[in-house]
Amino acid sequence: MKLNLREIIEVPGSRLPFSCVLSTEELDFPAVVGYDGELKAEGAVVNTAGILTVEGTITAKMRCICDRCGTEFDREKVVPVSVGIAVDESEEEDLFQMEDDEIDLDELLYTCFVLDMDSKMLCKPDCAGLCDGCGANLNFEKCTCKKQVDPRWAVLEQLLDNKED
């Protein structure tokens, strides 16, 4: 969606509100199984003393797989957006660039969403994960494995076994 900013570029204190829905087809994250609907974005482009800024939020309802235990869970993600827009080409490269007084709002919002995505999806912050030996989900059950002896201490354990005889 192209957003024409011509009417607010020269008027400090002006705002141009937006509300849009973004498709999830192009988003591909390993831990996200699916989305419940589309991404919803709303906010405004604000001119503060001649500096244009996109302010708003992106909301997504996702079905995810926990990176530690493999359990599926639902998560609602709200991404705050606060991004500067370069009014002319001489400004910083860190800002999103306008073309003919327009900004590609979809590209800007997708970029913000992708950059804010968690590197690991966890079903809960203190997820215990799976046991390396038996595969038990440690969030719901105790491990049934025999405690492994550190190989560096194995010789000492043999001495204790001989002493008991």
Short mmCIF file of N, CA, C and O in Angstrom, two decimals, residues 22-154:
data_model
loop_
_atom_site.label_atom_id
_atom_site.label_comp_id
_atom_site.label_asym_id
_atom_site.label_seq_id
_atom_site.Cartn_x
_atom_site.Cartn_y
_atom_site.Cartn_z
N LEU A 22 -2.22 -6.84 6.46
CA LEU A 22 -1.11 -7.38 5.69
C LEU A 22 -1.25 -8.88 5.56
O LEU A 22 -1.61 -9.57 6.51
N SER A 23 -0.95 -9.39 4.41
CA SER A 23 -1.02 -10.83 4.16
C SER A 23 0.14 -11.53 4.87
O SER A 23 1.23 -10.98 5.01
N THR A 24 -0.10 -12.77 5.27
CA THR A 24 0.94 -13.56 5.94
C THR A 24 1.62 -14.55 4.99
O THR A 24 2.48 -15.32 5.40
N GLU A 25 1.22 -14.52 3.71
CA GLU A 25 1.75 -15.50 2.75
C GLU A 25 3.26 -15.44 2.58
O GLU A 25 3.91 -16.46 2.39
N GLU A 26 3.84 -14.26 2.64
CA GLU A 26 5.27 -14.11 2.40
C GLU A 26 6.11 -14.32 3.66
O GLU A 26 7.33 -14.33 3.59
N LEU A 27 5.47 -14.45 4.81
CA LEU A 27 6.20 -14.63 6.06
C LEU A 27 6.49 -16.10 6.28
O LEU A 27 5.59 -16.94 6.20
N ASP A 28 7.75 -16.42 6.58
CA ASP A 28 8.15 -17.81 6.78
C ASP A 28 9.11 -17.89 7.95
O ASP A 28 10.28 -17.52 7.83
N PHE A 29 8.58 -18.32 9.09
CA PHE A 29 9.40 -18.51 10.28
C PHE A 29 9.30 -19.98 10.68
O PHE A 29 8.20 -20.54 10.72
N PRO A 30 10.42 -20.63 10.99
CA PRO A 30 10.40 -22.07 11.30
C PRO A 30 9.47 -22.45 12.45
O PRO A 30 8.85 -23.50 12.42
N ALA A 31 9.37 -21.60 13.47
CA ALA A 31 8.57 -21.95 14.64
C ALA A 31 7.10 -21.56 14.52
O ALA A 31 6.31 -21.89 15.39
N VAL A 32 6.71 -20.86 13.46
CA VAL A 32 5.32 -20.45 13.29
C VAL A 32 4.63 -21.42 12.34
O VAL A 32 4.99 -21.52 11.16
N VAL A 33 3.63 -22.14 12.85
CA VAL A 33 2.88 -23.11 12.07
C VAL A 33 1.85 -22.40 11.19
O VAL A 33 1.63 -22.79 10.06
N GLY A 34 1.22 -21.36 11.73
CA GLY A 34 0.21 -20.64 10.98
C GLY A 34 -0.24 -19.39 11.70
O GLY A 34 0.17 -19.11 12.83
N TYR A 35 -1.08 -18.64 11.03
CA TYR A 35 -1.60 -17.39 11.58
C TYR A 35 -3.12 -17.48 11.64
O TYR A 35 -3.76 -18.06 10.77
N ASP A 36 -3.69 -16.90 12.68
CA ASP A 36 -5.14 -16.82 12.80
C ASP A 36 -5.55 -15.48 12.21
O ASP A 36 -5.61 -14.47 12.89
N GLY A 37 -5.75 -15.46 10.91
CA GLY A 37 -6.08 -14.21 10.22
C GLY A 37 -4.82 -13.56 9.68
O GLY A 37 -3.78 -14.17 9.54
N GLU A 38 -4.94 -12.30 9.38
CA GLU A 38 -3.84 -11.53 8.79
C GLU A 38 -3.24 -10.60 9.84
O GLU A 38 -3.77 -10.45 10.92
N LEU A 39 -2.12 -10.00 9.49
CA LEU A 39 -1.50 -9.01 10.35
C LEU A 39 -2.32 -7.73 10.26
O LEU A 39 -2.67 -7.30 9.17
N LYS A 40 -2.60 -7.12 11.39
CA LYS A 40 -3.34 -5.86 11.42
C LYS A 40 -2.41 -4.76 11.88
O LYS A 40 -1.75 -4.89 12.91
N ALA A 41 -2.37 -3.69 11.12
CA ALA A 41 -1.50 -2.56 11.45
C ALA A 41 -2.33 -1.29 11.50
O ALA A 41 -3.21 -1.08 10.66
N GLU A 42 -2.03 -0.47 12.48
CA GLU A 42 -2.69 0.84 12.55
C GLU A 42 -1.76 1.82 13.23
O GLU A 42 -0.88 1.45 14.01
N GLY A 43 -1.94 3.08 12.89
CA GLY A 43 -1.10 4.13 13.44
C GLY A 43 -1.23 5.39 12.62
O GLY A 43 -2.26 5.64 11.99
N ALA A 44 -0.14 6.15 12.58
CA ALA A 44 -0.15 7.41 11.84
C ALA A 44 1.27 7.80 11.46
O ALA A 44 2.23 7.42 12.13
N VAL A 45 1.38 8.56 10.38
CA VAL A 45 2.64 9.20 10.03
C VAL A 45 2.55 10.60 10.63
O VAL A 45 1.58 11.32 10.40
N VAL A 46 3.55 10.94 11.44
CA VAL A 46 3.52 12.20 12.19
C VAL A 46 4.66 13.09 11.73
O VAL A 46 5.80 12.63 11.57
N ASN A 47 4.36 14.37 11.53
CA ASN A 47 5.37 15.37 11.19
C ASN A 47 5.67 16.15 12.46
O ASN A 47 4.86 16.94 12.92
N THR A 48 6.84 15.90 13.04
CA THR A 48 7.26 16.59 14.25
C THR A 48 8.44 17.49 13.89
O THR A 48 9.54 17.01 13.67
N ALA A 49 8.16 18.77 13.79
CA ALA A 49 9.18 19.77 13.45
C ALA A 49 9.91 19.41 12.15
O ALA A 49 11.13 19.51 12.06
N GLY A 50 9.17 18.95 11.17
CA GLY A 50 9.75 18.64 9.87
C GLY A 50 10.33 17.25 9.74
O GLY A 50 10.84 16.88 8.69
N ILE A 51 10.27 16.45 10.79
CA ILE A 51 10.77 15.07 10.75
C ILE A 51 9.57 14.14 10.70
O ILE A 51 8.72 14.16 11.58
N LEU A 52 9.50 13.31 9.67
CA LEU A 52 8.39 12.37 9.51
C LEU A 52 8.71 11.05 10.20
O LEU A 52 9.80 10.49 10.04
N THR A 53 7.74 10.56 10.96
CA THR A 53 7.90 9.32 11.70
C THR A 53 6.62 8.49 11.57
O THR A 53 5.52 9.03 11.70
N VAL A 54 6.78 7.20 11.32
CA VAL A 54 5.64 6.28 11.33
C VAL A 54 5.53 5.73 12.75
O VAL A 54 6.46 5.11 13.26
N GLU A 55 4.38 5.97 13.39
CA GLU A 55 4.11 5.50 14.75
C GLU A 55 2.89 4.60 14.70
O GLU A 55 1.90 4.95 14.07
N GLY A 56 2.95 3.43 15.36
CA GLY A 56 1.79 2.55 15.37
C GLY A 56 2.10 1.19 15.94
O GLY A 56 3.12 1.00 16.62
N THR A 57 1.24 0.24 15.63
CA THR A 57 1.42 -1.14 16.10
C THR A 57 1.00 -2.13 15.00
O THR A 57 0.16 -1.82 14.17
N ILE A 58 1.60 -3.31 15.07
CA ILE A 58 1.23 -4.43 14.21
C ILE A 58 0.82 -5.56 15.15
O ILE A 58 1.54 -5.87 16.10
N THR A 59 -0.33 -6.15 14.89
CA THR A 59 -0.83 -7.22 15.74
C THR A 59 -1.00 -8.49 14.91
O THR A 59 -1.55 -8.45 13.82
N ALA A 60 -0.52 -9.62 15.47
CA ALA A 60 -0.65 -10.91 14.79
C ALA A 60 -1.00 -11.97 15.82
O ALA A 60 -0.48 -11.98 16.92
N LYS A 61 -1.91 -12.87 15.42
CA LYS A 61 -2.22 -14.05 16.24
C LYS A 61 -1.61 -15.23 15.53
O LYS A 61 -1.94 -15.52 14.38
N MET A 62 -0.69 -15.93 16.23
CA MET A 62 0.09 -16.99 15.61
C MET A 62 -0.09 -18.32 16.33
O MET A 62 -0.33 -18.34 17.53
N ARG A 63 0.08 -19.40 15.59
CA ARG A 63 0.15 -20.75 16.14
C ARG A 63 1.60 -21.17 15.99
O ARG A 63 2.14 -21.21 14.89
N CYS A 64 2.27 -21.44 17.12
CA CYS A 64 3.72 -21.67 17.12
C CYS A 64 4.07 -23.04 17.69
O CYS A 64 3.26 -23.67 18.36
N ILE A 65 5.30 -23.45 17.44
CA ILE A 65 5.87 -24.66 18.04
C ILE A 65 7.03 -24.23 18.93
O ILE A 65 7.91 -23.49 18.49
N CYS A 66 7.02 -24.70 20.18
CA CYS A 66 8.06 -24.35 21.13
C CYS A 66 9.40 -24.93 20.68
O CYS A 66 9.50 -26.10 20.32
N ASP A 67 10.43 -24.11 20.69
CA ASP A 67 11.76 -24.54 20.27
C ASP A 67 12.43 -25.46 21.29
O ASP A 67 13.41 -26.13 20.96
N ARG A 68 11.93 -25.53 22.52
CA ARG A 68 12.54 -26.40 23.52
C ARG A 68 11.81 -27.72 23.69
O ARG A 68 12.44 -28.76 23.83
N CYS A 69 10.46 -27.68 23.70
CA CYS A 69 9.72 -28.91 24.00
C CYS A 69 8.87 -29.42 22.85
O CYS A 69 8.34 -30.53 22.93
N GLY A 70 8.71 -28.64 21.79
CA GLY A 70 7.95 -29.08 20.63
C GLY A 70 6.44 -28.99 20.76
O GLY A 70 5.71 -29.44 19.88
N THR A 71 5.95 -28.40 21.83
CA THR A 71 4.51 -28.25 22.05
C THR A 71 3.96 -27.10 21.20
O THR A 71 4.59 -26.06 21.07
N GLU A 72 2.76 -27.30 20.63
CA GLU A 72 2.11 -26.21 19.90
C GLU A 72 1.42 -25.28 20.89
O GLU A 72 0.84 -25.76 21.88
N PHE A 73 1.47 -23.99 20.62
CA PHE A 73 0.82 -23.01 21.49
C PHE A 73 0.42 -21.79 20.67
O PHE A 73 0.94 -21.56 19.59
N ASP A 74 -0.53 -21.03 21.20
CA ASP A 74 -0.99 -19.80 20.55
C ASP A 74 -0.28 -18.60 21.16
O ASP A 74 -0.03 -18.57 22.38
N ARG A 75 0.05 -17.64 20.32
CA ARG A 75 0.71 -16.42 20.81
C ARG A 75 0.16 -15.24 20.04
O ARG A 75 0.02 -15.29 18.82
N GLU A 76 -0.15 -14.18 20.77
CA GLU A 76 -0.51 -12.92 20.13
C GLU A 76 0.71 -12.02 20.23
O GLU A 76 1.25 -11.81 21.32
N LYS A 77 1.15 -11.52 19.11
CA LYS A 77 2.34 -10.67 19.08
C LYS A 77 1.92 -9.26 18.70
O LYS A 77 1.23 -9.05 17.71
N VAL A 78 2.33 -8.30 19.49
CA VAL A 78 2.07 -6.88 19.21
C VAL A 78 3.43 -6.21 19.04
O VAL A 78 4.25 -6.20 19.95
N VAL A 79 3.66 -5.68 17.85
CA VAL A 79 4.94 -5.05 17.52
C VAL A 79 4.75 -3.54 17.49
O VAL A 79 3.98 -3.03 16.68
N PRO A 80 5.44 -2.82 18.38
CA PRO A 80 5.37 -1.36 18.30
C PRO A 80 6.22 -0.87 17.12
O PRO A 80 7.31 -1.39 16.87
N VAL A 81 5.71 0.11 16.41
CA VAL A 81 6.41 0.66 15.25
C VAL A 81 6.73 2.12 15.51
O VAL A 81 5.84 2.89 15.87
N SER A 82 7.98 2.48 15.34
CA SER A 82 8.42 3.87 15.42
C SER A 82 9.62 4.00 14.49
O SER A 82 10.74 3.66 14.85
N VAL A 83 9.35 4.47 13.26
CA VAL A 83 10.36 4.46 12.21
C VAL A 83 10.41 5.84 11.55
O VAL A 83 9.38 6.41 11.21
N GLY A 84 11.62 6.33 11.34
CA GLY A 84 11.80 7.60 10.64
C GLY A 84 11.74 7.44 9.13
O GLY A 84 12.07 6.38 8.60
N ILE A 85 11.32 8.50 8.46
CA ILE A 85 11.22 8.50 7.01
C ILE A 85 12.10 9.63 6.48
O ILE A 85 12.00 10.77 6.94
N ALA A 86 12.93 9.31 5.50
CA ALA A 86 13.80 10.32 4.89
C ALA A 86 12.98 11.14 3.89
O ALA A 86 12.37 10.58 2.98
N VAL A 87 12.96 12.46 4.10
CA VAL A 87 12.20 13.34 3.21
C VAL A 87 12.94 13.56 1.90
O VAL A 87 12.34 13.66 0.84
N ASP A 88 14.27 13.61 1.97
CA ASP A 88 15.04 13.71 0.72
C ASP A 88 16.18 12.70 0.76
O ASP A 88 16.51 12.14 1.79
N GLU A 89 16.79 12.47 -0.38
CA GLU A 89 17.80 11.41 -0.52
C GLU A 89 19.10 11.68 0.21
O GLU A 89 19.90 10.78 0.42
N SER A 90 19.33 12.91 0.64
CA SER A 90 20.58 13.24 1.31
C SER A 90 20.57 12.83 2.78
O SER A 90 21.60 12.88 3.44
N GLU A 91 19.42 12.42 3.28
CA GLU A 91 19.33 12.04 4.69
C GLU A 91 19.92 10.65 4.92
O GLU A 91 20.29 9.95 3.99
N GLU A 92 19.98 10.25 6.18
CA GLU A 92 20.62 8.99 6.58
C GLU A 92 20.06 7.78 5.85
O GLU A 92 18.88 7.73 5.53
N GLU A 93 20.91 6.79 5.67
CA GLU A 93 20.50 5.55 5.02
C GLU A 93 19.67 4.67 5.95
O GLU A 93 19.00 3.75 5.50
N ASP A 94 19.73 4.91 7.27
CA ASP A 94 18.98 4.10 8.22
C ASP A 94 17.48 4.35 8.13
O ASP A 94 16.68 3.58 8.64
N LEU A 95 17.08 5.44 7.53
CA LEU A 95 15.68 5.80 7.42
C LEU A 95 15.06 5.17 6.18
O LEU A 95 15.75 4.89 5.20
N PHE A 96 13.75 4.94 6.21
CA PHE A 96 13.05 4.48 5.02
C PHE A 96 12.94 5.65 4.05
O PHE A 96 12.68 6.78 4.44
N GLN A 97 13.15 5.37 2.79
CA GLN A 97 13.16 6.41 1.76
C GLN A 97 11.79 6.58 1.13
O GLN A 97 11.07 5.62 0.91
N MET A 98 11.45 7.85 0.84
CA MET A 98 10.23 8.16 0.10
C MET A 98 10.56 8.21 -1.38
O MET A 98 11.68 8.53 -1.76
N GLU A 99 9.57 7.90 -2.20
CA GLU A 99 9.69 8.04 -3.65
C GLU A 99 8.49 8.86 -4.13
O GLU A 99 7.34 8.44 -3.95
N ASP A 100 8.75 10.01 -4.71
CA ASP A 100 7.68 10.88 -5.22
C ASP A 100 6.65 11.19 -4.14
O ASP A 100 5.44 11.07 -4.36
N ASP A 101 7.11 11.57 -2.97
CA ASP A 101 6.25 11.93 -1.83
C ASP A 101 5.40 10.77 -1.33
O ASP A 101 4.39 10.97 -0.65
N GLU A 102 5.79 9.53 -1.65
CA GLU A 102 5.05 8.35 -1.18
C GLU A 102 5.99 7.41 -0.45
O GLU A 102 7.18 7.36 -0.72
N ILE A 103 5.42 6.64 0.46
CA ILE A 103 6.17 5.61 1.17
C ILE A 103 5.43 4.27 0.96
O ILE A 103 4.20 4.24 0.93
N ASP A 104 6.20 3.20 0.74
CA ASP A 104 5.60 1.87 0.62
C ASP A 104 5.37 1.36 2.04
O ASP A 104 6.26 0.82 2.69
N LEU A 105 4.15 1.57 2.53
CA LEU A 105 3.81 1.24 3.91
C LEU A 105 3.90 -0.26 4.18
O LEU A 105 4.37 -0.66 5.24
N ASP A 106 3.49 -1.09 3.23
CA ASP A 106 3.56 -2.54 3.41
C ASP A 106 5.00 -3.00 3.65
O ASP A 106 5.28 -3.76 4.57
N GLU A 107 5.92 -2.52 2.84
CA GLU A 107 7.33 -2.90 2.99
C GLU A 107 7.87 -2.47 4.35
O GLU A 107 8.55 -3.23 5.04
N LEU A 108 7.55 -1.26 4.77
CA LEU A 108 8.00 -0.74 6.05
C LEU A 108 7.45 -1.60 7.19
O LEU A 108 8.20 -2.00 8.09
N LEU A 109 6.16 -1.92 7.15
CA LEU A 109 5.54 -2.69 8.23
C LEU A 109 6.04 -4.14 8.26
O LEU A 109 6.30 -4.69 9.33
N TYR A 110 6.20 -4.77 7.08
CA TYR A 110 6.76 -6.12 7.04
C TYR A 110 8.17 -6.14 7.63
O TYR A 110 8.53 -7.04 8.39
N THR A 111 8.98 -5.16 7.29
CA THR A 111 10.34 -5.09 7.80
C THR A 111 10.34 -4.97 9.32
O THR A 111 11.11 -5.67 10.00
N CYS A 112 9.49 -4.12 9.86
CA CYS A 112 9.40 -3.97 11.32
C CYS A 112 8.97 -5.27 11.99
O CYS A 112 9.51 -5.65 13.03
N PHE A 113 8.01 -5.97 11.39
CA PHE A 113 7.52 -7.22 11.96
C PHE A 113 8.61 -8.29 11.95
O PHE A 113 8.84 -8.96 12.96
N VAL A 114 9.29 -8.43 10.84
CA VAL A 114 10.34 -9.45 10.72
C VAL A 114 11.50 -9.16 11.68
O VAL A 114 12.01 -10.06 12.35
N LEU A 115 11.90 -7.90 11.79
CA LEU A 115 13.01 -7.55 12.67
C LEU A 115 12.67 -7.73 14.15
O LEU A 115 13.56 -7.94 14.97
N ASP A 116 11.38 -7.69 14.49
CA ASP A 116 10.97 -7.84 15.89
C ASP A 116 10.65 -9.29 16.26
O ASP A 116 10.37 -9.59 17.41
N MET A 117 10.68 -10.20 15.29
CA MET A 117 10.33 -11.60 15.57
C MET A 117 11.37 -12.22 16.51
O MET A 117 12.57 -11.98 16.38
N ASP A 118 10.88 -13.01 17.45
CA ASP A 118 11.75 -13.68 18.42
C ASP A 118 12.64 -14.68 17.71
O ASP A 118 12.21 -15.37 16.78
N SER A 119 13.89 -14.79 18.16
CA SER A 119 14.79 -15.78 17.56
C SER A 119 14.45 -17.18 18.03
O SER A 119 14.72 -18.16 17.35
N LYS A 120 13.85 -17.30 19.20
CA LYS A 120 13.38 -18.59 19.72
C LYS A 120 11.96 -18.40 20.23
O LYS A 120 11.68 -17.45 20.94
N MET A 121 11.08 -19.31 19.85
CA MET A 121 9.70 -19.29 20.33
C MET A 121 9.59 -20.27 21.48
O MET A 121 9.91 -21.46 21.32
N LEU A 122 9.17 -19.80 22.63
CA LEU A 122 9.00 -20.66 23.79
C LEU A 122 7.55 -20.63 24.25
O LEU A 122 6.92 -19.57 24.27
N CYS A 123 7.02 -21.80 24.64
CA CYS A 123 5.64 -21.89 25.09
C CYS A 123 5.43 -21.11 26.38
O CYS A 123 4.35 -20.60 26.64
N LYS A 124 6.47 -21.01 27.19
CA LYS A 124 6.47 -20.20 28.40
C LYS A 124 7.92 -19.84 28.72
O LYS A 124 8.83 -20.58 28.32
N PRO A 125 8.16 -18.75 29.39
CA PRO A 125 9.55 -18.30 29.60
C PRO A 125 10.43 -19.32 30.32
O PRO A 125 11.62 -19.40 30.07
N ASP A 126 9.85 -20.12 31.21
CA ASP A 126 10.64 -21.09 31.97
C ASP A 126 10.46 -22.52 31.45
O ASP A 126 10.54 -23.48 32.21
N CYS A 127 10.23 -22.68 30.14
CA CYS A 127 10.04 -24.01 29.55
C CYS A 127 11.27 -24.87 29.85
O CYS A 127 12.40 -24.48 29.60
N ALA A 128 11.02 -26.08 30.40
CA ALA A 128 12.11 -26.98 30.78
C ALA A 128 12.62 -27.82 29.62
O ALA A 128 13.68 -28.40 29.69
N GLY A 129 11.84 -27.92 28.54
CA GLY A 129 12.30 -28.65 27.36
C GLY A 129 12.11 -30.15 27.49
O GLY A 129 11.30 -30.64 28.27
N LEU A 130 12.88 -30.88 26.70
CA LEU A 130 12.82 -32.34 26.66
C LEU A 130 14.08 -32.94 27.28
O LEU A 130 15.16 -32.35 27.18
N CYS A 131 13.95 -34.12 27.86
CA CYS A 131 15.10 -34.84 28.40
C CYS A 131 15.94 -35.35 27.23
O CYS A 131 15.40 -35.90 26.26
N ASP A 132 17.24 -35.19 27.31
CA ASP A 132 18.14 -35.66 26.26
C ASP A 132 18.14 -37.18 26.13
O ASP A 132 18.33 -37.72 25.05
N GLY A 133 17.91 -37.85 27.24
CA GLY A 133 17.98 -39.31 27.23
C GLY A 133 16.69 -39.99 26.84
O GLY A 133 16.63 -40.76 25.89
N CYS A 134 15.60 -39.72 27.55
CA CYS A 134 14.35 -40.45 27.32
C CYS A 134 13.33 -39.66 26.52
O CYS A 134 12.32 -40.21 26.09
N GLY A 135 13.54 -38.38 26.31
CA GLY A 135 12.63 -37.57 25.51
C GLY A 135 11.40 -37.08 26.24
O GLY A 135 10.48 -36.58 25.62
N ALA A 136 11.36 -37.24 27.55
CA ALA A 136 10.20 -36.80 28.33
C ALA A 136 10.09 -35.28 28.30
O ALA A 136 11.09 -34.57 28.36
N ASN A 137 8.84 -34.79 28.21
CA ASN A 137 8.60 -33.35 28.28
C ASN A 137 8.69 -32.96 29.75
O ASN A 137 7.80 -33.27 30.55
N LEU A 138 9.75 -32.29 30.13
CA LEU A 138 10.04 -31.98 31.53
C LEU A 138 9.09 -30.95 32.12
O LEU A 138 9.12 -30.70 33.32
N ASN A 139 8.22 -30.36 31.30
CA ASN A 139 7.20 -29.45 31.82
C ASN A 139 6.05 -30.23 32.47
O ASN A 139 5.35 -29.68 33.32
N PHE A 140 5.86 -31.50 32.07
CA PHE A 140 4.71 -32.27 32.53
C PHE A 140 5.08 -33.53 33.29
O PHE A 140 4.25 -34.08 34.02
N GLU A 141 6.27 -34.06 33.11
CA GLU A 141 6.65 -35.32 33.75
C GLU A 141 8.13 -35.30 34.12
O GLU A 141 8.91 -34.55 33.57
N LYS A 142 8.47 -36.19 35.06
CA LYS A 142 9.87 -36.31 35.46
C LYS A 142 10.60 -37.26 34.52
O LYS A 142 10.01 -38.15 33.95
N CYS A 143 11.87 -37.07 34.44
CA CYS A 143 12.71 -37.91 33.59
C CYS A 143 12.83 -39.30 34.22
O CYS A 143 12.94 -39.44 35.43
N THR A 144 12.81 -40.34 33.36
CA THR A 144 12.93 -41.72 33.85
C THR A 144 14.32 -42.30 33.61
O THR A 144 14.54 -43.49 33.84
N CYS A 145 15.23 -41.47 33.16
CA CYS A 145 16.59 -41.93 32.88
C CYS A 145 17.37 -42.13 34.17
O CYS A 145 17.16 -41.43 35.16
N LYS A 146 18.32 -43.08 34.13
CA LYS A 146 19.26 -43.25 35.23
C LYS A 146 20.28 -42.12 35.12
O LYS A 146 20.73 -41.79 34.02
N LYS A 147 20.61 -41.54 36.22
CA LYS A 147 21.55 -40.43 36.22
C LYS A 147 22.90 -40.89 35.65
O LYS A 147 23.45 -41.89 36.12
N GLN A 148 23.37 -40.20 34.66
CA GLN A 148 24.63 -40.55 34.01
C GLN A 148 25.80 -40.07 34.87
O GLN A 148 25.78 -38.96 35.41
N VAL A 149 26.81 -40.91 34.97
CA VAL A 149 28.01 -40.57 35.73
C VAL A 149 28.98 -39.87 34.81
O VAL A 149 29.20 -40.29 33.67
N ASP A 150 29.57 -38.80 35.30
CA ASP A 150 30.57 -38.08 34.55
C ASP A 150 31.76 -39.03 34.32
O ASP A 150 32.29 -39.61 35.27
N PRO A 151 32.18 -39.22 33.06
CA PRO A 151 33.26 -40.19 32.79
C PRO A 151 34.56 -39.86 33.53
O PRO A 151 35.36 -40.75 33.79
N ARG A 152 34.75 -38.63 33.91
CA ARG A 152 35.98 -38.27 34.63
C ARG A 152 35.99 -38.85 36.04
O ARG A 152 37.04 -39.04 36.63
N TRP A 153 34.79 -39.19 36.58
CA TRP A 153 34.69 -39.73 37.93
C TRP A 153 34.41 -41.23 37.93
O TRP A 153 34.27 -41.85 38.98
N ALA A 154 34.36 -41.83 36.76
CA ALA A 154 34.00 -43.25 36.66
C ALA A 154 34.97 -44.15 37.42
O ALA A 154 34.56 -45.13 38.05
#
